[in-house]
PDB file of C-alpha atoms in Angstrom:
ATOM      1  CA  MET A   1     166.219  76.221  68.765  1.00 59.00           C
ATOM      2  CA  PRO A   2     166.864  72.655  69.427  1.00 60.00           C
ATOM      3  CA  SER A   3     163.590  70.829  69.625  1.00 79.00           C
ATOM      4  CA  LYS A   4     163.925  69.639  73.089  1.00 91.00           C
ATOM      5  CA  MET A   5     164.876  71.155  76.217  1.00 93.00           C
ATOM      6  CA  ILE A   6     165.134  71.122  79.641  1.00 94.00           C
ATOM      7  CA  PHE A   7     164.452  74.158  82.128  1.00 95.00           C
ATOM      8  CA  ILE A   8     165.245  73.549  85.482  1.00 96.00           C
ATOM      9  CA  ASN A   9     163.346  75.597  88.435  1.00 96.00           C
ATOM     10  CA  LEU A  10     165.465  75.990  91.965  1.00 95.00           C
ATOM     11  CA  PRO A  11     164.362  77.922  94.541  1.00 94.00           C
ATOM     12  CA  VAL A  12     167.291  80.190  96.176  1.00 95.00           C
ATOM     13  CA  ALA A  13     167.604  82.274  99.261  1.00 94.00           C
ATOM     14  CA  ASP A  14     170.410  84.886  97.893  1.00 97.00           C
ATOM     15  CA  LEU A  15     170.220  85.344  93.724  1.00 98.00           C
ATOM     16  CA  ASP A  16     173.622  86.881  93.605  1.00 98.00           C
ATOM     17  CA  ARG A  17     175.546  84.197  95.357  1.00 97.00           C
ATOM     18  CA  SER A  18     173.537  81.484  93.143  1.00 97.00           C
ATOM     19  CA  LYS A  19     174.482  83.355  90.370  1.00 98.00           C
ATOM     20  CA  ARG A  20     178.053  83.605  91.757  1.00 97.00           C
ATOM     21  CA  PHE A  21     178.500  79.629  92.558  1.00 98.00           C
ATOM     22  CA  TYR A  22     177.139  78.316  89.451  1.00 98.00           C
ATOM     23  CA  GLU A  23     179.447  80.891  86.910  1.00 97.00           C
ATOM     24  CA  SER A  24     181.811  79.468  89.317  1.00 96.00           C
ATOM     25  CA  ILE A  25     181.787  75.998  87.858  1.00 96.00           C
ATOM     26  CA  GLY A  26     181.590  77.058  84.741  1.00 96.00           C
ATOM     27  CA  TRP A  27     177.888  77.486  83.172  1.00 97.00           C
ATOM     28  CA  LYS A  28     177.043  80.904  82.113  1.00 98.00           C
ATOM     29  CA  VAL A  29     174.105  83.753  83.087  1.00 98.00           C
ATOM     30  CA  ASN A  30     171.701  84.341  80.076  1.00 97.00           C
ATOM     31  CA  PRO A  31     171.271  87.739  80.893  1.00 97.00           C
ATOM     32  CA  ASP A  32     168.426  87.818  78.383  1.00 96.00           C
ATOM     33  CA  PHE A  33     166.469  85.609  80.806  1.00 96.00           C
ATOM     34  CA  THR A  34     167.947  87.200  84.236  1.00 97.00           C
ATOM     35  CA  ASP A  35     166.576  90.344  86.668  1.00 97.00           C
ATOM     36  CA  GLY A  36     165.947  90.777  90.292  1.00 97.00           C
ATOM     37  CA  ASN A  37     163.679  87.546  90.447  1.00 98.00           C
ATOM     38  CA  ALA A  38     165.503  85.093  88.474  1.00 98.00           C
ATOM     39  CA  ALA A  39     168.313  83.788  86.465  1.00 98.00           C
ATOM     40  CA  CYS A  40     168.896  82.071  83.708  1.00 98.00           C
ATOM     41  CA  ILE A  41     172.223  79.886  84.177  1.00 98.00           C
ATOM     42  CA  VAL A  42     173.235  77.606  80.534  1.00 98.00           C
ATOM     43  CA  VAL A  43     174.227  74.692  81.357  1.00 97.00           C
ATOM     44  CA  ASP A  44     174.555  73.801  77.043  1.00 95.00           C
ATOM     45  CA  ASP A  45     172.474  74.102  74.409  1.00 92.00           C
ATOM     46  CA  ASN A  46     169.871  72.160  75.803  1.00 94.00           C
ATOM     47  CA  ILE A  47     170.245  72.846  79.629  1.00 96.00           C
ATOM     48  CA  CYS A  48     169.168  75.967  81.664  1.00 97.00           C
ATOM     49  CA  VAL A  49     168.735  75.855  85.048  1.00 98.00           C
ATOM     50  CA  MET A  50     166.352  79.019  86.459  1.00 98.00           C
ATOM     51  CA  LEU A  51     167.455  80.501  89.573  1.00 98.00           C
ATOM     52  CA  LEU A  52     164.526  81.733  91.358  1.00 97.00           C
ATOM     53  CA  THR A  53     163.956  84.286  94.389  1.00 96.00           C
ATOM     54  CA  HIS A  54     161.992  81.771  96.969  1.00 93.00           C
ATOM     55  CA  GLU A  55     159.056  85.143  96.798  1.00 94.00           C
ATOM     56  CA  PHE A  56     159.251  84.614  92.726  1.00 95.00           C
ATOM     57  CA  PHE A  57     158.953  80.619  93.155  1.00 93.00           C
ATOM     58  CA  THR A  58     156.101  80.250  95.697  1.00 91.00           C
ATOM     59  CA  THR A  59     154.161  82.071  92.333  1.00 92.00           C
ATOM     60  CA  PHE A  60     154.671  78.607  90.385  1.00 88.00           C
ATOM     61  CA  GLY A  61     152.083  76.688  92.535  1.00 85.00           C
ATOM     62  CA  ARG A  62     150.026  76.370  95.618  1.00 81.00           C
ATOM     63  CA  ARG A  63     151.958  74.710  97.815  1.00 79.00           C
ATOM     64  CA  PRO A  64     154.230  75.848 100.136  1.00 77.00           C
ATOM     65  CA  LEU A  65     158.308  76.229  99.650  1.00 75.00           C
ATOM     66  CA  GLY A  66     160.280  73.545 101.573  1.00 73.00           C
ATOM     67  CA  ASP A  67     163.375  73.826 103.311  1.00 65.00           C
ATOM     68  CA  THR A  68     165.951  71.874 100.610  1.00 59.00           C
ATOM     69  CA  ARG A  69     168.883  72.019 103.493  1.00 61.00           C
ATOM     70  CA  GLY A  70     167.271  69.314 105.596  1.00 68.00           C
ATOM     71  CA  THR A  71     165.561  67.106 103.702  1.00 70.00           C
ATOM     72  CA  ILE A  72     166.271  65.124  99.691  1.00 74.00           C
ATOM     73  CA  GLY A  73     163.430  66.340  97.223  1.00 74.00           C
ATOM     74  CA  SER A  74     165.168  65.889  93.992  1.00 86.00           C
ATOM     75  CA  VAL A  75     168.505  64.554  92.271  1.00 91.00           C
ATOM     76  CA  TYR A  76     169.620  66.462  89.577  1.00 95.00           C
ATOM     77  CA  ALA A  77     172.211  64.198  87.757  1.00 94.00           C
ATOM     78  CA  LEU A  78     174.084  65.278  85.184  1.00 95.00           C
ATOM     79  CA  ALA A  79     176.144  63.155  82.230  1.00 94.00           C
ATOM     80  CA  LEU A  80     179.532  64.407  81.551  1.00 95.00           C
ATOM     81  CA  GLY A  81     181.995  62.797  79.478  1.00 94.00           C
ATOM     82  CA  SER A  82     184.564  61.416  81.350  1.00 94.00           C
ATOM     83  CA  ASN A  83     185.600  60.965  85.332  1.00 93.00           C
ATOM     84  CA  HIS A  84     187.919  63.834  85.003  1.00 96.00           C
ATOM     85  CA  GLU A  85     185.220  65.841  83.906  1.00 96.00           C
ATOM     86  CA  VAL A  86     182.843  64.837  86.956  1.00 95.00           C
ATOM     87  CA  ASP A  87     185.595  65.228  89.826  1.00 95.00           C
ATOM     88  CA  ALA A  88     186.465  68.971  87.765  1.00 97.00           C
ATOM     89  CA  LEU A  89     182.866  70.050  88.177  1.00 97.00           C
ATOM     90  CA  LEU A  90     183.226  68.350  92.154  1.00 95.00           C
ATOM     91  CA  GLU A  91     186.159  70.101  92.439  1.00 96.00           C
ATOM     92  CA  ALA A  92     184.669  73.667  91.436  1.00 97.00           C
ATOM     93  CA  ALA A  93     181.702  73.699  93.349  1.00 97.00           C
ATOM     94  CA  ILE A  94     183.999  72.328  96.549  1.00 96.00           C
ATOM     95  CA  ALA A  95     185.585  75.935  96.050  1.00 97.00           C
ATOM     96  CA  GLU A  96     182.693  77.908  96.303  1.00 95.00           C
ATOM     97  CA  GLY A  97     180.979  76.246  99.395  1.00 94.00           C
ATOM     98  CA  ALA A  98     179.244  73.641  98.174  1.00 96.00           C
ATOM     99  CA  VAL A  99     179.238  70.240 100.255  1.00 95.00           C
ATOM    100  CA  GLU A 100     180.505  66.589  99.046  1.00 94.00           C
ATOM    101  CA  GLU A 101     177.986  64.113 100.381  1.00 91.00           C
ATOM    102  CA  VAL A 102     179.173  60.253  99.908  1.00 87.00           C
ATOM    103  CA  ASN A 103     177.972  57.229  99.769  1.00 79.00           C
ATOM    104  CA  SER A 104     179.978  54.211  99.769  1.00 67.00           C
ATOM    105  CA  ASP A 105     177.352  51.642  99.072  1.00 71.00           C
ATOM    106  CA  ARG A 106     175.891  53.431  96.305  1.00 72.00           C
ATOM    107  CA  ARG A 107     180.040  53.965  94.760  1.00 71.00           C
ATOM    108  CA  ALA A 108     180.426  50.444  94.752  1.00 67.00           C
ATOM    109  CA  GLN A 109     177.388  49.231  93.330  1.00 72.00           C
ATOM    110  CA  GLU A 110     178.023  51.975  90.297  1.00 75.00           C
ATOM    111  CA  ALA A 111     181.732  50.488  89.968  1.00 72.00           C
ATOM    112  CA  GLU A 112     180.281  47.361  88.614  1.00 71.00           C
ATOM    113  CA  VAL A 113     178.308  48.949  85.815  1.00 76.00           C
ATOM    114  CA  GLY A 114     181.027  50.779  84.898  1.00 82.00           C
ATOM    115  CA  MET A 115     179.531  54.350  85.579  1.00 89.00           C
ATOM    116  CA  TYR A 116     181.670  57.025  87.831  1.00 91.00           C
ATOM    117  CA  SER A 117     179.842  59.928  89.640  1.00 92.00           C
ATOM    118  CA  ARG A 118     180.153  62.152  92.636  1.00 93.00           C
ATOM    119  CA  THR A 119     177.291  64.511  94.912  1.00 94.00           C
ATOM    120  CA  PHE A 120     177.342  67.616  96.208  1.00 95.00           C
ATOM    121  CA  LEU A 121     174.858  69.846  97.463  1.00 94.00           C
ATOM    122  CA  ASP A 122     175.071  73.642  96.476  1.00 95.00           C
ATOM    123  CA  PRO A 123     175.027  76.688  98.809  1.00 93.00           C
ATOM    124  CA  ASP A 124     170.681  76.271  98.816  1.00 92.00           C
ATOM    125  CA  GLY A 125     171.018  72.155  99.535  1.00 91.00           C
ATOM    126  CA  HIS A 126     170.091  71.360  95.835  1.00 93.00           C
ATOM    127  CA  GLN A 127     171.561  68.031  95.111  1.00 93.00           C
ATOM    128  CA  TRP A 128     173.644  67.672  91.829  1.00 96.00           C
ATOM    129  CA  GLU A 129     175.151  64.392  90.543  1.00 94.00           C
ATOM    130  CA  PRO A 130     177.718  64.680  87.981  1.00 95.00           C
ATOM    131  CA  PHE A 131     178.378  61.154  86.626  1.00 93.00           C
ATOM    132  CA  TYR A 132     179.887  59.303  83.958  1.00 94.00           C
ATOM    133  CA  MET A 133     179.068  56.203  82.308  1.00 91.00           C
ATOM    134  CA  ALA A 134     181.212  54.273  79.508  1.00 81.00           C
ATOM    135  CA  TYR A 135     178.665  53.306  77.682  1.00 70.00           C
ATOM    136  CA  PRO A 136     175.109  54.971  76.611  1.00 60.00           C
ATOM    137  CA  VAL A 137     171.956  54.117  78.839  1.00 55.00           C
TER     138      VAL A 137
END
């Protein structure tokens, strides 16, 4: 097991739909940590996304669950190996119902520093930002 891993916990309205969405963009479901309340989506060896039904998600805290479709609460940025990988992930996401968000001002700023990114909202409104940067941060 790697020394550090990240697990992103996301509330989802329809667990089966969300599993299909993430599988369709090339990520895998780990059946050992998947049941009727949650699904473990493996992005790579160190990153997993835990999809949690709304009911199960609310057991992790006392605050009420917000509506992620109407607000921005988090942005999940994912470094990839090339502009092509960024485009391929975004195209796969859109093919499965994601919505691309475009911010022209930000794209121009990124181009100045050698960064390329695109943004999509998954079916539950969670904002993903695959990006490529030609040099390490």
